[in-house]
Coordinates of C-alpha atoms in Angstrom, one line a residue:
X90 CA 45.6 -1.9 6.3
X91 CA 45.4 -5.5 5.0
X92 CA 48.3 -6.4 7.2
X93 CA 46.5 -4.9 10.2
X94 CA 43.4 -6.9 9.4
X95 CA 45.4 -10.2 9.2
X96 CA 47.4 -9.5 12.4
X97 CA 44.2 -8.7 14.3
X98 CA 42.5 -11.8 13.0
X99 CA 45.3 -14.0 14.2
X100 CA 45.2 -12.4 17.6
X101 CA 41.4 -12.8 17.9
X102 CA 41.5 -16.4 16.9
X103 CA 44.3 -17.3 19.2
X104 CA 43.6 -18.7 22.7
X105 CA 43.1 -15.8 25.0
X106 CA 43.2 -16.0 28.8
X107 CA 40.5 -14.5 30.9
X108 CA 42.8 -11.6 31.9
X109 CA 44.1 -11.0 28.4
X110 CA 43.5 -7.5 26.9
X111 CA 43.1 -7.0 23.1
X112 CA 44.0 -3.7 21.4
X113 CA 43.4 -2.8 17.8
X114 CA 45.9 -0.2 16.6
X115 CA 44.0 0.9 13.5
X116 CA 41.9 4.1 13.8
X117 CA 40.1 3.4 10.5
X118 CA 36.3 3.3 11.4
X119 CA 35.7 0.3 9.0
X120 CA 38.5 -1.6 10.7
X121 CA 36.9 -0.9 14.1
X122 CA 33.5 -2.2 12.9
X123 CA 35.1 -5.3 11.3
X124 CA 37.1 -6.2 14.4
X125 CA 34.1 -5.6 16.7
X126 CA 32.0 -8.1 14.8
X127 CA 34.9 -10.6 14.7
X128 CA 35.5 -10.2 18.4
X129 CA 31.9 -10.8 19.4
X130 CA 31.6 -13.8 17.0
X131 CA 34.7 -15.5 18.3
X132 CA 35.1 -14.4 21.9
X133 CA 31.7 -13.7 23.4
X134 CA 30.7 -15.9 26.3
X135 CA 27.6 -17.3 24.6
X136 CA 27.1 -18.4 21.1
X137 CA 25.7 -15.7 18.7
X138 CA 24.0 -15.7 15.3
X139 CA 26.6 -14.0 13.2
X140 CA 24.1 -13.2 10.4
X141 CA 21.6 -11.5 12.8
X142 CA 24.5 -9.7 14.5
X143 CA 25.5 -8.1 11.2
X144 CA 21.8 -7.3 10.3
X145 CA 21.4 -5.6 13.7
X146 CA 24.5 -3.6 13.1
X147 CA 23.2 -2.4 9.7
X148 CA 19.9 -1.5 11.2
X149 CA 21.6 0.3 14.0
X150 CA 23.6 2.5 11.5
X151 CA 20.5 3.2 9.4
X152 CA 18.4 4.1 12.4
X153 CA 20.7 7.1 13.1
X154 CA 20.0 8.5 9.6
X155 CA 16.7 9.7 8.1
X156 CA 13.4 7.8 8.7
X157 CA 13.2 6.3 5.2
X158 CA 16.6 4.6 4.9
X159 CA 16.0 1.0 5.8
X160 CA 17.2 -2.6 5.8
X161 CA 15.0 -5.5 4.5
X162 CA 15.5 -9.2 4.9
X163 CA 15.3 -11.5 1.8
X164 CA 11.7 -12.4 2.6
X165 CA 10.8 -8.7 3.1
X166 CA 12.4 -7.8 -0.2
X167 CA 10.5 -10.5 -2.1
X168 CA 7.2 -9.4 -0.6
X169 CA 7.9 -5.7 -1.3
X170 CA 9.1 -6.4 -4.9
X171 CA 6.1 -8.6 -5.8
X172 CA 3.7 -5.8 -5.0
X173 CA 5.6 -3.3 -7.2
X174 CA 6.9 -5.5 -10.0
X175 CA 3.4 -6.4 -11.1
X176 CA 3.4 -10.2 -10.8
X177 CA 4.3 -13.3 -8.9
X178 CA 4.2 -17.0 -9.7
X179 CA 1.5 -19.1 -8.1
X180 CA -1.9 -20.7 -8.6
X181 CA -4.0 -17.5 -9.1
X182 CA -6.6 -17.3 -6.3
X183 CA -7.7 -14.7 -3.8
X184 CA -8.4 -16.3 -0.5
X185 CA -9.2 -15.7 3.1
X186 CA -8.9 -17.9 6.2
X187 CA -12.2 -19.0 7.9
X188 CA -11.7 -21.1 11.0
X189 CA -8.3 -22.4 10.0
X190 CA -9.5 -23.3 6.5
X191 CA -8.5 -21.6 3.3
X192 CA -11.6 -20.4 1.4
X193 CA -11.2 -19.2 -2.2
X194 CA -12.8 -15.8 -2.6
X195 CA -12.0 -15.3 -6.3
X196 CA -10.0 -17.0 -9.0
X197 CA -7.8 -14.8 -11.2
X198 CA -9.5 -14.5 -14.6
X199 CA -8.0 -17.0 -17.1
X200 CA -5.5 -17.9 -14.4
X201 CA -4.2 -21.5 -13.5
X202 CA -6.9 -22.3 -10.9
X203 CA -9.8 -21.0 -13.1
X204 CA -8.5 -23.1 -16.0
X205 CA -8.8 -26.4 -14.1
X206 CA -12.2 -25.6 -12.6
X207 CA -11.6 -24.2 -9.1
X208 CA -14.4 -21.8 -8.2
X209 CA -15.1 -19.2 -5.5
X210 CA -16.2 -20.9 -2.2
X211 CA -13.9 -23.9 -2.6
X212 CA -11.9 -24.9 0.4
X213 CA -8.3 -26.0 -0.2
X214 CA -7.6 -28.5 2.6
X215 CA -4.3 -30.1 1.4
X216 CA -1.3 -29.1 -0.8
X217 CA 0.8 -32.0 -2.1
X218 CA -0.6 -34.4 0.4
X219 CA 0.1 -32.0 3.3
X220 CA -3.0 -30.9 5.3
X221 CA -3.3 -27.1 5.6
X222 CA -6.8 -27.0 7.1
X223 CA -7.5 -27.4 10.8
X224 CA -3.8 -27.5 11.7
X225 CA -3.3 -23.8 12.6
X226 CA -0.8 -23.3 9.8
X227 CA 0.1 -19.6 9.3
X228 CA -1.1 -17.7 6.2
X229 CA 2.5 -17.1 5.2
X230 CA 3.3 -20.8 5.3
X231 CA 0.2 -21.6 3.2
X232 CA 1.2 -19.0 0.6
X233 CA 4.7 -20.5 0.5
X234 CA 3.3 -23.9 -0.3
X235 CA 0.9 -22.6 -3.0
X236 CA 3.4 -20.4 -4.7
X237 CA 6.3 -21.7 -6.8
X238 CA 8.2 -21.3 -10.1
X239 CA 6.1 -21.0 -13.3
X240 CA 5.5 -24.3 -15.0
X241 CA 5.7 -26.4 -11.8
X242 CA 2.7 -28.5 -10.7
X243 CA 1.0 -28.5 -7.3
X244 CA -1.6 -31.1 -6.3
X245 CA -4.6 -29.7 -4.3
X246 CA -7.4 -31.4 -2.4
X247 CA -10.5 -29.4 -2.4
X248 CA -13.8 -29.5 -0.4
X249 CA -16.8 -28.1 -2.3
X250 CA -20.1 -27.4 -0.7
X251 CA -22.8 -29.8 -1.9
X252 CA -20.1 -32.4 -3.0
X253 CA -19.7 -35.4 -0.7
X254 CA -16.1 -36.4 -1.6
X255 CA -12.9 -34.3 -1.7
X256 CA -12.0 -33.1 -5.2
X257 CA -8.4 -33.5 -6.5
X258 CA -6.9 -30.8 -8.7
X259 CA -3.5 -30.5 -10.3
X260 CA -2.6 -26.9 -11.0
X261 CA 0.3 -25.7 -13.2
X262 CA 1.7 -22.5 -11.6
X263 CA 2.0 -19.5 -13.8
X264 CA 2.7 -15.8 -13.5
X265 CA -0.1 -14.0 -11.7
X266 CA -0.6 -10.3 -12.3
X267 CA -0.6 -7.9 -9.4
X268 CA -2.5 -4.7 -10.3
X269 CA -1.7 -1.2 -9.0
X270 CA -5.0 0.3 -10.2
X271 CA -7.8 -0.5 -7.7
X272 CA -10.7 0.9 -9.7
X273 CA -11.7 2.7 -12.9
X274 CA -15.2 3.7 -13.9
X275 CA -17.6 6.5 -14.8
X276 CA -18.4 8.1 -11.5
X277 CA -20.7 10.8 -12.9
X278 CA -21.8 11.6 -16.5
X279 CA -18.7 12.5 -18.5
X280 CA -16.5 12.2 -15.4
X281 CA -14.1 9.3 -15.2
X282 CA -12.5 8.0 -12.0
X283 CA -9.2 6.1 -11.6
X284 CA -7.8 5.0 -8.2
X285 CA -4.1 4.1 -8.1
X286 CA -3.2 2.0 -5.1
X287 CA 0.6 2.2 -5.6
X288 CA 3.1 3.1 -8.3
X289 CA 4.6 -0.1 -9.6
X290 CA 6.3 -1.4 -12.8
X291 CA 2.9 -1.8 -14.6
X292 CA 1.1 1.3 -13.3
X293 CA 1.7 3.4 -16.5
X294 CA 0.4 0.6 -18.7
X295 CA -2.6 0.0 -16.5
X296 CA -3.3 3.7 -16.4
X297 CA -3.2 4.1 -20.2
X298 CA -5.6 1.1 -20.6
X299 CA -8.1 2.4 -18.1
X300 CA -7.9 6.0 -19.4
X301 CA -8.5 4.8 -23.0
X302 CA -11.6 2.9 -21.9
X303 CA -12.9 6.0 -20.1
X304 CA -12.2 8.2 -23.1
X305 CA -14.1 5.9 -25.3
X306 CA -17.1 6.6 -23.0
X307 CA -16.8 10.3 -23.6
X308 CA -15.3 11.7 -20.5
X309 CA -14.2 15.4 -20.4
X310 CA -13.0 15.3 -16.7
X311 CA -10.8 12.8 -14.9
X312 CA -10.5 12.2 -11.2
X313 CA -7.2 10.4 -10.1
X314 CA -7.6 9.1 -6.6
X315 CA -4.3 8.9 -4.7
X316 CA -5.8 8.5 -1.2
X317 CA -3.7 6.1 1.0
X318 CA -1.3 5.6 -1.9
X319 CA 2.1 5.3 -0.1
X320 CA 4.1 5.7 -3.3
X321 CA 6.4 3.2 -5.1
X322 CA 8.6 3.8 -8.1
X323 CA 9.5 7.4 -8.9
X324 CA 9.7 6.6 -12.6
X325 CA 6.1 5.2 -12.6
X326 CA 4.8 8.5 -11.2
X327 CA 6.8 10.4 -13.8
X328 CA 5.3 8.3 -16.6
X329 CA 1.7 8.9 -15.5
X330 CA 2.4 12.7 -15.1
X331 CA 3.8 12.6 -18.6
X332 CA 0.3 11.8 -19.9
X333 CA -1.2 14.8 -18.2
X334 CA 1.3 17.7 -18.7
X335 CA 2.4 19.6 -21.8
X336 CA 5.5 18.6 -23.8
X337 CA 8.5 20.1 -22.1
X338 CA 7.0 20.6 -18.7
X339 CA 9.2 19.7 -15.8
X340 CA 7.7 16.9 -13.7
X341 CA 10.3 16.6 -10.9
X342 CA 14.0 16.9 -10.2
X343 CA 16.3 15.1 -7.7
X344 CA 19.5 16.2 -6.1
X345 CA 21.7 15.0 -3.3
X346 CA 25.2 15.4 -1.8
X347 CA 26.7 12.6 -4.0
X348 CA 23.8 12.5 -6.6
X349 CA 24.0 15.3 -9.2
X350 CA 20.8 17.1 -10.2
X351 CA 18.6 15.0 -12.5
X352 CA 15.5 16.5 -14.2
X353 CA 12.5 14.7 -15.5
X354 CA 10.5 16.5 -18.3
X355 CA 7.2 15.6 -20.1
X356 CA 7.7 14.5 -23.7
X357 CA 4.2 14.5 -24.9
X358 CA 3.2 11.0 -23.7
X359 CA 1.8 8.0 -25.5
X360 CA -1.8 9.0 -25.1
X361 CA -1.9 12.5 -23.6
X362 CA -5.0 13.6 -21.8
X363 CA -6.0 17.2 -22.1
X364 CA -9.4 17.3 -20.3
X365 CA -10.3 18.5 -16.9
X366 CA -8.3 17.0 -14.0
X367 CA -8.7 16.5 -10.3
X368 CA -6.2 14.8 -8.0
X369 CA -7.3 13.4 -4.6
X370 CA -4.8 13.1 -1.7
X371 CA -4.9 12.6 2.0
X372 CA -2.5 12.3 4.9
X373 CA -1.4 8.9 3.8
X374 CA -0.6 9.9 0.2
X375 CA 3.2 9.9 0.0
X376 CA 6.3 9.8 -2.1
X377 CA 5.5 9.0 -5.8
X378 CA 1.9 10.2 -5.1
X379 CA 3.2 13.6 -4.1
X380 CA 5.4 13.8 -7.2
X381 CA 2.3 13.4 -9.4
X382 CA 0.2 15.8 -7.3
X383 CA 3.0 18.3 -7.0
X384 CA 3.6 18.4 -10.7
X385 CA -0.1 18.9 -11.5
X386 CA -0.4 21.6 -8.9
X387 CA 2.8 23.5 -9.8
X388 CA 1.8 23.7 -13.5
X389 CA -1.8 24.7 -12.6
X390 CA -2.9 21.6 -14.6
X391 CA -5.7 20.5 -12.2
X392 CA -7.2 20.8 -8.8
X393 CA -5.8 19.0 -5.8
X394 CA -8.6 18.0 -3.3
X395 CA -8.3 16.4 0.1
X396 CA -6.0 16.9 3.1
X397 CA -2.3 17.7 3.3
X398 CA -0.3 14.8 2.1
X399 CA 2.3 12.8 4.1
X400 CA 5.4 14.8 3.2
X401 CA 8.0 12.3 1.9
X402 CA 10.5 14.1 -0.4
X403 CA 13.4 11.7 -0.2
X404 CA 14.7 9.4 -2.9
X405 CA 16.0 5.9 -1.9
X406 CA 18.5 3.8 -3.8
X407 CA 18.3 0.0 -3.4
X408 CA 21.6 -1.7 -2.5
X409 CA 21.3 -5.4 -2.9
X410 CA 23.3 -8.1 -1.0
X411 CA 24.1 -11.6 -2.3
X412 CA 21.6 -13.3 0.1
X413 CA 18.7 -11.3 -1.3
X414 CA 18.5 -8.7 1.5
X415 CA 18.6 -5.0 0.7
X416 CA 19.4 -1.6 2.0
X417 CA 17.2 1.2 0.7
X418 CA 19.5 4.2 1.3
X419 CA 18.3 7.8 0.9
X420 CA 20.6 9.5 -1.6
X421 CA 18.7 12.6 -2.7
X422 CA 15.8 15.0 -2.1
X423 CA 13.2 15.4 -4.9
X424 CA 11.8 18.8 -5.8
X425 CA 8.5 19.7 -7.5
X426 CA 8.7 21.9 -10.6
X427 CA 8.4 25.1 -8.7
X428 CA 11.4 24.1 -6.5
X429 CA 9.6 22.8 -3.5
X430 CA 11.0 20.0 -1.4
X431 CA 7.9 18.7 0.4
X432 CA 9.8 16.5 2.9
X433 CA 8.4 17.2 6.3
X434 CA 10.9 18.0 9.1
X435 CA 12.7 15.1 10.9
X436 CA 15.5 14.6 13.4
X437 CA 18.1 12.0 12.5
X438 CA 17.5 9.0 14.6
X439 CA 14.1 10.3 15.6
X440 CA 12.0 7.7 13.9
X441 CA 9.5 7.3 16.8
X442 CA 8.6 11.0 16.8
X443 CA 8.4 11.0 13.0
X444 CA 6.0 8.0 13.1
X445 CA 3.7 10.0 15.4
X446 CA 3.3 12.9 12.9
X447 CA -0.2 11.9 11.7
X448 CA -1.4 11.5 15.3
X449 CA 0.0 14.9 16.1
X450 CA -1.8 16.4 13.2
X451 CA -5.0 15.0 14.5
X452 CA -4.3 16.3 18.0
X453 CA -3.5 19.8 16.7
X454 CA -6.6 20.0 14.6
X455 CA -4.8 19.9 11.2
X456 CA -6.9 17.1 9.9
X457 CA -10.1 18.8 10.7
X458 CA -9.4 22.4 10.0
X459 CA -7.3 24.0 7.3
X460 CA -6.8 27.1 9.6
X461 CA -4.7 24.9 11.9
X462 CA -2.1 24.3 9.3
X463 CA 0.7 26.8 9.3
X464 CA 3.7 27.1 6.9
X465 CA 6.8 29.3 7.3
X466 CA 7.1 32.2 4.9
X467 CA 10.5 30.8 3.9
X468 CA 8.7 27.8 2.4
X469 CA 6.5 30.0 0.1
X470 CA 6.6 29.2 -3.6
X471 CA 4.5 30.2 -6.6
X472 CA 2.9 28.0 -9.3
X473 CA 4.4 28.3 -12.7
X474 CA 1.4 29.6 -14.7
X475 CA -1.1 31.3 -12.4
X476 CA 1.5 32.3 -9.8
X477 CA -0.7 31.0 -6.9
X478 CA 1.0 30.6 -3.5
X479 CA 2.0 27.1 -2.6
X480 CA 4.3 25.8 0.2
X481 CA 7.1 23.2 0.6
X482 CA 8.5 21.6 3.7
X483 CA 5.6 19.4 4.7
X484 CA 3.6 17.6 2.0
X485 CA 1.3 18.9 -0.7
X486 CA -1.4 21.2 0.6
X487 CA -4.6 20.7 -1.5
X488 CA -6.3 23.5 -3.3
X489 CA -9.6 22.3 -1.8
X490 CA -9.3 21.2 1.8
X491 CA -11.7 18.4 3.1
X492 CA -11.8 18.0 6.9
X493 CA -11.6 14.5 8.4
X494 CA -15.1 13.5 9.7
X495 CA -14.1 12.0 13.1
X496 CA -17.7 11.2 13.9
X497 CA -18.1 8.7 11.1
X498 CA -15.7 6.1 12.5
X499 CA -16.8 5.2 16.0
X500 CA -14.6 3.4 18.5
X501 CA -17.0 0.5 18.4
X502 CA -16.5 0.2 14.6
X503 CA -12.7 0.5 14.9
X504 CA -12.6 -2.3 17.4
X505 CA -14.9 -4.6 15.3
X506 CA -12.6 -4.0 12.3
X507 CA -9.4 -4.5 14.3
X508 CA -10.6 -7.9 15.6
X509 CA -11.7 -9.0 12.1
X510 CA -15.3 -9.4 13.2
X511 CA -16.6 -7.6 10.1
X512 CA -14.5 -9.4 7.6
X513 CA -15.2 -12.8 9.1
X514 CA -18.9 -12.3 9.3
X515 CA -18.9 -11.1 5.6
X516 CA -16.9 -14.2 4.6
X517 CA -19.4 -16.6 6.1
X518 CA -22.3 -14.7 4.6
X519 CA -20.8 -14.8 1.1
X520 CA -20.0 -18.5 1.6
X521 CA -23.6 -19.3 2.4
X522 CA -25.3 -17.0 -0.1
X523 CA -23.0 -16.6 -3.1
X524 CA -25.1 -18.5 -5.6
X525 CA -28.4 -16.9 -4.5
X526 CA -26.9 -13.4 -4.7
X527 CA -25.4 -14.0 -8.1
X528 CA -28.8 -15.3 -9.3
X529 CA -30.7 -12.4 -7.9
X530 CA -28.2 -9.8 -9.0
X531 CA -26.7 -10.9 -12.3
X532 CA -25.1 -7.4 -12.8
X533 CA -23.4 -5.0 -10.4
X534 CA -25.7 -2.3 -11.5
X535 CA -28.7 -4.2 -10.3
X536 CA -26.9 -5.1 -7.1
X537 CA -25.8 -1.5 -6.4
X538 CA -29.3 -0.1 -7.0
X539 CA -31.3 -2.7 -5.1
X540 CA -29.3 -4.7 -2.5
X541 CA -29.7 -3.9 1.1
X542 CA -27.6 -5.5 3.8
X543 CA -29.9 -7.9 5.7
X544 CA -30.5 -7.2 9.4
X545 CA -29.4 -10.8 10.2
X546 CA -25.9 -10.0 9.0
X547 CA -25.7 -6.8 11.1
X548 CA -27.0 -8.8 14.1
X549 CA -24.3 -11.4 13.5
X550 CA -21.6 -8.8 13.5
X551 CA -22.9 -7.2 16.7
X552 CA -23.3 -10.6 18.4
X553 CA -19.8 -11.8 17.4
X554 CA -18.4 -8.5 18.6
X555 CA -20.1 -9.0 22.0
X556 CA -18.6 -12.5 22.2
X557 CA -15.2 -10.8 22.0
X558 CA -16.2 -8.2 24.5
X559 CA -16.5 -5.5 21.8
X560 CA -19.6 -3.6 22.5
X561 CA -20.9 0.0 21.9
X562 CA -20.8 2.3 24.9
X563 CA -24.5 3.2 24.5
X564 CA -27.3 3.2 22.0
X565 CA -26.1 6.5 20.5
X566 CA -22.8 5.0 19.5
X567 CA -24.5 2.0 18.0
X568 CA -26.8 4.2 16.0
X569 CA -23.9 6.2 14.7
X570 CA -22.0 3.0 13.8
X571 CA -24.7 1.3 11.8
X572 CA -24.9 3.4 8.6
X573 CA -21.1 3.1 7.9
X574 CA -21.1 -0.6 9.0
X575 CA -23.9 -1.3 6.5
X576 CA -22.1 0.5 3.7
X577 CA -18.9 -1.3 4.4
X578 CA -20.6 -4.7 4.4
X579 CA -22.3 -3.9 1.1
X580 CA -19.0 -3.0 -0.4
X581 CA -17.4 -6.2 0.8
X582 CA -20.2 -8.3 -0.6
X583 CA -19.7 -6.4 -3.9
X584 CA -16.0 -7.0 -3.8
X585 CA -16.4 -10.8 -3.2
X586 CA -19.1 -11.1 -5.9
X587 CA -17.1 -9.0 -8.5
X588 CA -13.9 -7.2 -7.6
X589 CA -12.2 -4.2 -6.0
X590 CA -13.6 -1.9 -8.7
X591 CA -17.1 -2.6 -7.5
X592 CA -16.0 -2.2 -3.8
X593 CA -14.9 1.4 -4.5
X594 CA -18.0 2.2 -6.5
X595 CA -20.0 1.5 -3.3
X596 CA -17.6 3.1 -0.8
X597 CA -16.9 6.3 -2.9
X598 CA -20.5 7.5 -2.6
X599 CA -19.9 8.5 1.0
X600 CA -16.2 9.3 0.7
X601 CA -16.0 13.0 1.7
X602 CA -13.0 13.7 -0.5
X603 CA -14.5 12.1 -3.5
X604 CA -17.8 13.9 -2.9
X605 CA -16.0 17.2 -2.6
X606 CA -14.2 16.6 -5.9
X607 CA -17.5 16.0 -7.7
X608 CA -18.9 19.2 -6.2
X609 CA -15.8 21.1 -7.3
X610 CA -16.2 19.8 -10.8
X611 CA -19.8 20.8 -11.0

């Protein structure tokens, strides 16, 4: 075969007349692919980007497989890895863009920026003598300039309200933690709440820390919120499940054509929790989230509340290339302890139809009525202790179904959110009122009990929407929109004054799935 490759290469690189015909006499598929790429690169009438040509070929092959095998560029791999690995290296600020200017929303506690005196509300206008304000620089480019290896220095020029001159700061970059737990607090007397945003490298450690604090406060029931959790590392879900199940209980097993069966069992955990348990899921809870929910359901360890989960029962293996790009190739199915594969049906190469599944569920009434959800008898399984009927082949069906309230989110509200009207109005409001709000509400408890969104802020949102031709169809739609809009604005103010933990404390009080979970516990 090597001689064939060399011979073909010589032919391809030779001078070929317009009428010449090239034939490759090797039937090996890999030879065919290799020679096709070489022919296009060397003979095609116009110049081509060889790297992109190869990337397109890889994507083309993967698109004919399952919906979850994928190719990622080096930049995409870096972004994806940072969110799961639990840290990146930078200056340690949360920021947003307001009229082409970077505004600091929060500084990471004890992080590099906080240490040198940067505060919320500061505007970073230059990085290493390069202006980043008022020059229409992309958010990605700004982040690229702010991030860098740990220990390196970056010079910042900052504008601070009330200070006439620009302020110079030199920040030494450091590792900045990325948390996978969004919130953890006492949601009702003796009931703890933990929301897991994704399953990353530090999820288990974060979970144990949060659970320990809740147990110190005397909880006897725990709600784990996996709504909108798209998954992450299988091992991270296994480690969390290990703290909830009995020693020896199976958590999940995987098996594929070339991947032998591998079982994961609980071993007692580091800090096992034996109290009451409720898991929250919705149509966007996927992969590792479904591993945890499926294990809890199959062992009758707790109650699953919400809507049928996404249905991703495939395991991907990362295959890295020298340039930092990566293929995530599906190598196995995973199965819950009862033997269920919860992967929803798909057609190889049918990614477009697969992507429409959630929309189809809404059209068919599956998000609003449990009676609209049908499983084949062949997918029937039984839980391992109480022998309740559960189903595979399409996500985790909750024990307590919560219909989607389609009236809560009006078209007017969705358009305001899509065009960033709400977030930008909130950003300006916080920027102008941060000190006054912190003085009036020194604690979140005081804020949550007494703060009401001012009418002026609501009016600003509606007026800005109108400027962008986003208007309610009638007074009824406006009236329906206002309660949820006010709640969202209050939650955003809480987030910017404190953190995501406080954001969810506000939002959860009207979250139908959370409310149903609390009712079920009572």
